[in-house]
Short mmCIF file of C-alpha atoms in Angstrom, two decimals:
data_model
loop_
_atom_site.label_atom_id
_atom_site.label_comp_id
_atom_site.label_asym_id
_atom_site.label_seq_id
_atom_site.Cartn_x
_atom_site.Cartn_y
_atom_site.Cartn_z
CA UNK E 5 239.14 76.76 -112.75
CA UNK E 6 237.34 73.92 -114.52
CA UNK E 7 237.28 70.43 -113.01
CA UNK E 8 236.22 67.81 -115.52
CA UNK E 9 237.26 64.74 -117.37
CA UNK E 10 235.77 63.07 -120.57
CA UNK E 11 233.81 59.31 -120.65
CA UNK E 12 233.29 58.62 -122.45
CA UNK E 13 231.87 59.69 -123.05
CA UNK E 14 234.89 59.67 -120.70
CA UNK E 15 234.20 60.04 -121.71
CA UNK E 16 237.22 64.74 -120.49
CA UNK E 17 237.81 61.81 -121.59
CA UNK E 18 237.06 61.90 -121.31
CA UNK E 19 238.31 60.82 -121.00
CA UNK E 20 237.07 57.36 -119.48
CA UNK E 21 235.75 60.53 -121.90
CA UNK E 22 234.97 59.29 -119.32
CA UNK E 23 233.55 62.87 -118.54
CA UNK E 24 233.47 63.08 -114.67
CA UNK E 25 233.39 65.50 -111.77
CA UNK E 26 234.74 65.49 -108.25
CA UNK E 27 233.45 67.36 -105.26
CA UNK E 28 235.21 70.16 -103.43
CA UNK E 29 235.40 69.83 -99.67
CA UNK E 30 232.98 72.20 -97.98
CA UNK E 31 231.55 73.22 -101.39
CA UNK E 32 228.84 71.91 -103.69
CA UNK E 33 228.32 68.29 -104.72
CA UNK E 34 226.64 67.40 -108.03
CA UNK E 35 224.96 64.11 -108.97
CA UNK E 36 224.98 62.42 -111.41
CA UNK E 37 228.22 63.34 -113.11
CA UNK E 38 227.11 62.15 -116.56
CA UNK E 39 223.57 61.72 -117.84
CA UNK E 40 221.91 60.75 -121.14
CA UNK E 41 218.93 62.65 -122.53
CA UNK E 42 216.82 61.14 -125.33
CA UNK E 43 214.88 63.81 -127.23
CA UNK E 44 212.13 61.34 -128.16
CA UNK E 45 212.15 59.38 -124.92
CA UNK E 46 209.77 59.66 -121.97
CA UNK E 47 210.49 61.77 -120.09
CA UNK E 48 212.48 64.03 -122.42
CA UNK E 49 214.34 65.70 -119.57
CA UNK E 50 216.89 64.84 -116.88
CA UNK E 51 217.77 66.25 -113.48
CA UNK E 52 220.91 67.02 -111.51
CA UNK E 53 220.90 67.18 -107.71
CA UNK E 54 222.97 69.98 -106.19
CA UNK E 55 223.95 69.73 -102.52
CA UNK E 56 225.63 72.41 -100.42
CA UNK E 57 228.18 70.65 -98.22
CA UNK E 58 229.46 73.88 -96.69
CA UNK E 59 228.33 75.80 -93.62
CA UNK E 60 227.70 78.91 -95.74
CA UNK E 61 224.82 79.96 -97.96
CA UNK E 62 226.03 79.61 -101.55
CA UNK E 63 224.79 81.20 -104.76
CA UNK E 64 225.27 78.94 -107.81
CA UNK E 65 225.13 80.07 -111.43
CA UNK E 66 224.48 77.55 -114.23
CA UNK E 67 225.24 77.76 -117.95
CA UNK E 68 225.59 75.45 -120.96
CA UNK E 69 228.58 74.77 -123.22
CA UNK E 70 228.57 72.57 -126.32
CA UNK E 71 231.38 70.01 -126.58
CA UNK E 72 232.92 69.97 -130.06
CA UNK E 73 234.86 66.73 -130.49
CA UNK E 74 237.85 66.25 -132.73
CA UNK E 75 236.87 63.61 -135.29
CA UNK E 76 240.50 62.65 -136.03
CA UNK E 77 242.73 60.27 -134.13
CA UNK E 78 245.34 62.95 -133.42
CA UNK E 79 245.29 66.32 -131.67
CA UNK E 80 243.14 67.68 -128.87
CA UNK E 81 240.16 65.44 -128.22
CA UNK E 82 237.64 68.24 -127.86
CA UNK E 83 236.99 71.98 -127.56
CA UNK E 84 234.25 73.85 -125.67
CA UNK E 85 231.84 76.25 -127.37
CA UNK E 86 229.40 78.46 -125.38
CA UNK E 87 225.86 77.41 -126.32
CA UNK E 88 223.84 80.35 -127.68
CA UNK E 89 221.09 78.34 -129.40
CA UNK E 90 219.10 77.63 -126.21
CA UNK E 91 218.54 74.03 -127.37
CA UNK E 92 218.93 72.93 -123.76
CA UNK E 93 216.72 74.54 -121.12
CA UNK E 94 218.31 74.75 -117.68
CA UNK E 95 215.90 75.50 -114.87
CA UNK E 96 216.57 77.24 -112.65
CA UNK E 97 219.56 79.02 -114.29
CA UNK E 98 220.73 80.18 -110.86
CA UNK E 99 219.98 79.24 -107.27
CA UNK E 100 220.89 79.96 -103.68
CA UNK E 101 221.59 76.99 -101.40
CA UNK E 102 221.41 77.13 -97.64
CA UNK E 103 223.96 75.02 -95.72
CA UNK E 104 223.15 71.33 -96.20
CA UNK E 105 220.36 72.07 -98.69
CA UNK E 106 219.70 69.94 -101.78
CA UNK E 107 217.96 71.19 -104.92
CA UNK E 108 217.26 69.67 -108.32
CA UNK E 109 218.17 71.34 -111.62
CA UNK E 110 216.18 70.30 -114.67
CA UNK E 111 217.71 69.87 -118.13
CA UNK E 112 215.25 69.65 -121.03
CA UNK E 113 215.70 69.55 -124.80
CA UNK E 114 214.03 72.39 -126.72
CA UNK E 115 215.89 71.98 -130.00
CA UNK E 116 215.01 70.13 -133.19
CA UNK E 117 212.68 67.15 -133.08
CA UNK E 118 215.28 65.05 -134.92
CA UNK E 119 219.07 64.80 -134.71
CA UNK E 120 221.64 64.01 -137.40
CA UNK E 121 223.96 62.69 -134.70
CA UNK E 122 224.25 62.68 -130.92
CA UNK E 123 225.47 65.83 -129.19
CA UNK E 124 227.26 66.43 -125.89
CA UNK E 125 227.21 69.36 -123.49
CA UNK E 126 228.95 70.57 -120.35
CA UNK E 127 226.54 71.93 -117.78
CA UNK E 128 228.70 74.33 -115.80
CA UNK E 129 227.90 75.06 -112.18
CA UNK E 130 229.77 78.09 -110.82
CA UNK E 131 230.11 78.97 -107.13
CA UNK E 132 232.15 81.62 -105.31
CA UNK E 133 235.44 80.22 -104.08
CA UNK E 134 235.49 79.57 -100.34
CA UNK E 135 238.58 81.08 -98.72
CA UNK E 136 239.09 79.80 -95.18
CA UNK E 137 240.29 82.53 -92.83
CA UNK E 138 241.01 84.92 -95.69
CA UNK E 139 239.13 87.76 -97.28
CA UNK E 140 239.27 88.85 -100.88
CA UNK E 141 240.36 92.49 -100.70
CA UNK E 142 240.84 92.91 -104.46
CA UNK E 143 237.11 93.25 -105.11
CA UNK E 144 237.32 90.59 -107.82
CA UNK E 145 234.75 87.83 -107.50
CA UNK E 146 236.45 84.42 -107.79
CA UNK E 147 234.41 81.43 -108.96
CA UNK E 148 235.06 77.71 -108.94
CA UNK E 149 233.50 75.91 -111.92
CA UNK E 150 232.26 72.31 -112.02
CA UNK E 151 231.26 70.52 -115.21
CA UNK E 152 228.65 67.80 -115.43
CA UNK E 153 227.90 66.21 -118.81
CA UNK E 154 224.73 65.65 -120.81
CA UNK E 155 224.78 63.41 -123.89
CA UNK E 156 221.78 64.21 -126.08
CA UNK E 157 220.64 61.45 -128.43
CA UNK E 158 217.56 59.87 -130.04
CA UNK E 159 216.20 56.33 -130.19
CA UNK E 160 217.04 55.92 -133.89
CA UNK E 161 220.72 56.89 -133.47
CA UNK E 162 223.23 54.04 -133.12
CA UNK E 163 227.03 53.74 -132.81
CA UNK E 164 228.98 51.58 -135.26
CA UNK E 165 232.55 50.81 -134.25
CA UNK E 166 234.72 49.18 -136.93
CA UNK E 167 238.43 48.45 -137.12
CA UNK E 168 240.46 50.23 -139.77
CA UNK E 169 242.28 47.13 -141.02
CA UNK E 170 244.90 49.05 -142.99
CA UNK E 171 246.11 50.61 -139.72
CA UNK E 172 246.89 47.34 -137.87
CA UNK E 173 250.51 46.91 -136.76
CA UNK E 174 252.31 44.83 -134.15
CA UNK E 175 255.72 45.44 -132.64
CA UNK E 176 257.31 42.35 -131.10
CA UNK E 177 260.15 42.58 -128.55
CA UNK E 178 261.94 39.65 -126.97
CA UNK E 179 262.00 39.96 -123.19
CA UNK E 180 265.37 39.13 -121.66
CA UNK E 181 265.57 38.08 -118.01
CA UNK E 182 267.97 36.30 -115.70
CA UNK E 183 265.87 33.16 -116.14
CA UNK E 184 265.62 33.32 -119.94
CA UNK E 185 268.27 30.67 -120.51
CA UNK E 186 266.26 28.19 -118.43
CA UNK E 187 262.97 28.89 -120.21
CA UNK E 188 261.80 26.32 -122.71
CA UNK E 189 260.05 29.04 -124.73
CA UNK E 190 261.35 32.57 -125.37
CA UNK E 191 259.32 35.36 -123.78
CA UNK E 192 257.92 38.18 -125.92
CA UNK E 193 256.18 41.49 -125.45
CA UNK E 194 253.88 42.60 -128.25
CA UNK E 195 252.41 46.05 -128.86
CA UNK E 196 249.30 45.78 -131.02
CA UNK E 197 248.17 49.08 -132.54
CA UNK E 198 245.26 50.02 -134.81
CA UNK E 199 242.55 52.62 -135.38
CA UNK E 200 238.87 52.19 -134.54
CA UNK E 201 236.35 54.25 -136.51
CA UNK E 202 232.93 55.12 -135.19
CA UNK E 203 230.94 55.20 -138.43
CA UNK E 204 227.63 55.55 -136.58
CA UNK E 205 225.61 58.62 -135.65
CA UNK E 206 225.77 58.11 -131.87
CA UNK E 207 228.66 58.19 -129.42
CA UNK E 208 230.19 54.97 -128.03
CA UNK E 209 232.46 54.01 -125.14
CA UNK E 210 235.15 51.41 -125.68
CA UNK E 211 234.46 49.58 -122.41
CA UNK E 212 231.12 48.51 -123.89
CA UNK E 213 232.95 46.42 -126.53
CA UNK E 214 235.05 43.30 -126.87
CA UNK E 215 238.07 42.93 -129.15
CA UNK E 216 238.16 39.48 -130.75
CA UNK E 217 241.51 38.26 -132.09
CA UNK E 218 241.51 35.29 -134.48
CA UNK E 219 244.80 33.57 -135.33
CA UNK E 220 245.47 32.06 -138.75
CA UNK E 221 244.93 28.55 -137.30
CA UNK E 222 241.44 29.54 -136.10
CA UNK E 223 242.34 29.99 -132.43
CA UNK E 224 240.45 32.90 -130.87
CA UNK E 225 240.77 34.99 -127.74
CA UNK E 226 239.02 38.11 -126.47
CA UNK E 227 240.14 41.30 -124.79
CA UNK E 228 237.51 43.31 -122.95
CA UNK E 229 236.86 45.33 -119.84
CA UNK E 230 239.84 46.82 -118.06
CA UNK E 231 242.35 44.98 -120.28
CA UNK E 232 240.91 46.70 -123.34
CA UNK E 233 240.74 50.26 -122.01
CA UNK E 234 243.65 50.42 -119.55
CA UNK E 235 246.27 51.50 -122.12
CA UNK E 236 244.04 53.92 -124.03
CA UNK E 237 244.34 57.69 -123.91
CA UNK E 238 240.74 58.21 -125.02
CA UNK E 239 237.99 55.60 -124.85
CA UNK E 240 235.10 57.91 -125.82
CA UNK E 241 234.11 57.76 -129.50
CA UNK E 242 231.93 60.64 -130.75
CA UNK E 243 229.90 60.05 -133.94
CA UNK E 244 232.01 59.83 -137.12
CA UNK E 245 235.32 59.83 -135.28
CA UNK E 246 238.45 57.69 -135.13
CA UNK E 247 240.83 56.93 -132.27
CA UNK E 248 244.13 55.08 -131.92
CA UNK E 249 244.14 51.90 -129.82
CA UNK E 250 247.25 50.33 -128.26
CA UNK E 251 247.20 46.96 -126.50
CA UNK E 252 250.09 45.11 -124.85
CA UNK E 253 250.09 41.34 -125.35
CA UNK E 254 252.30 38.67 -123.80
CA UNK E 255 252.72 36.82 -127.08
CA UNK E 256 253.19 37.70 -130.74
CA UNK E 257 250.36 37.18 -133.21
CA UNK E 258 250.99 34.98 -136.23
CA UNK E 259 250.91 36.55 -139.67
CA UNK E 260 247.40 36.61 -141.06
CA UNK E 261 245.60 37.25 -137.75
CA UNK E 262 242.36 39.22 -137.86
CA UNK E 263 240.60 41.61 -135.48
CA UNK E 264 236.91 42.30 -134.93
CA UNK E 265 235.18 44.48 -132.38
CA UNK E 266 231.71 43.65 -131.15
CA UNK E 267 229.40 45.22 -128.54
CA UNK E 268 229.06 43.47 -125.21
CA UNK E 269 225.65 42.16 -124.24
CA UNK E 270 224.84 43.72 -120.89
CA UNK E 271 222.35 42.06 -118.58
CA UNK E 272 219.44 44.38 -117.75
#
């Protein structure tokens, strides 16, 4: 049983792609859920902390799976491929945790000294399933799997989100209500749809961007934060990928409007 979601990354997107992980009561707890590893940064490794919240001694096995993202806007957002290249070193690859114990697990890049594009991995932590008041008489060992996420990148890699202008559509619906006859202005609901392409060589997350809408008369307004990502199925953009975006507006846009997407400036 795998428990994961991508943020972005999602992340399973997951997604929030965002990729995330919960904790099982009386089992292991893993922190952080998502981490970023720069192959040319200092240090060039990251660590996960594993805590045993149960009253039993638990063995934990650890392995690595590469996340292969779908570059198209349709279909499954990703697939999982067992990593056999040993680009990521996991140490230790297995451990035994006493009740209440905490131990760090180190993740270090041993692959190429340069990357064509960023890569993402599931680090899978497997523990025997805890059965309260029951014994497993079948002789089959049952494991519960937890996925944390490592995004591997380099300083020179950058995302580049652009709007596919040929994909922009809006569907306008007049909203009827019991008060509509008294309204001075008719009420509308607008569904704005388009495709965003990540033409860069590094992943991006949509909540790090602002959508700027410019009307034909020059009036501008922005959509960002929760309003931008709340209606999206997948907000994690792998390198060289495209995703559909749908946004509900309370007013129609005049013909000739334009859209731009720009990164938010975060305060350090």
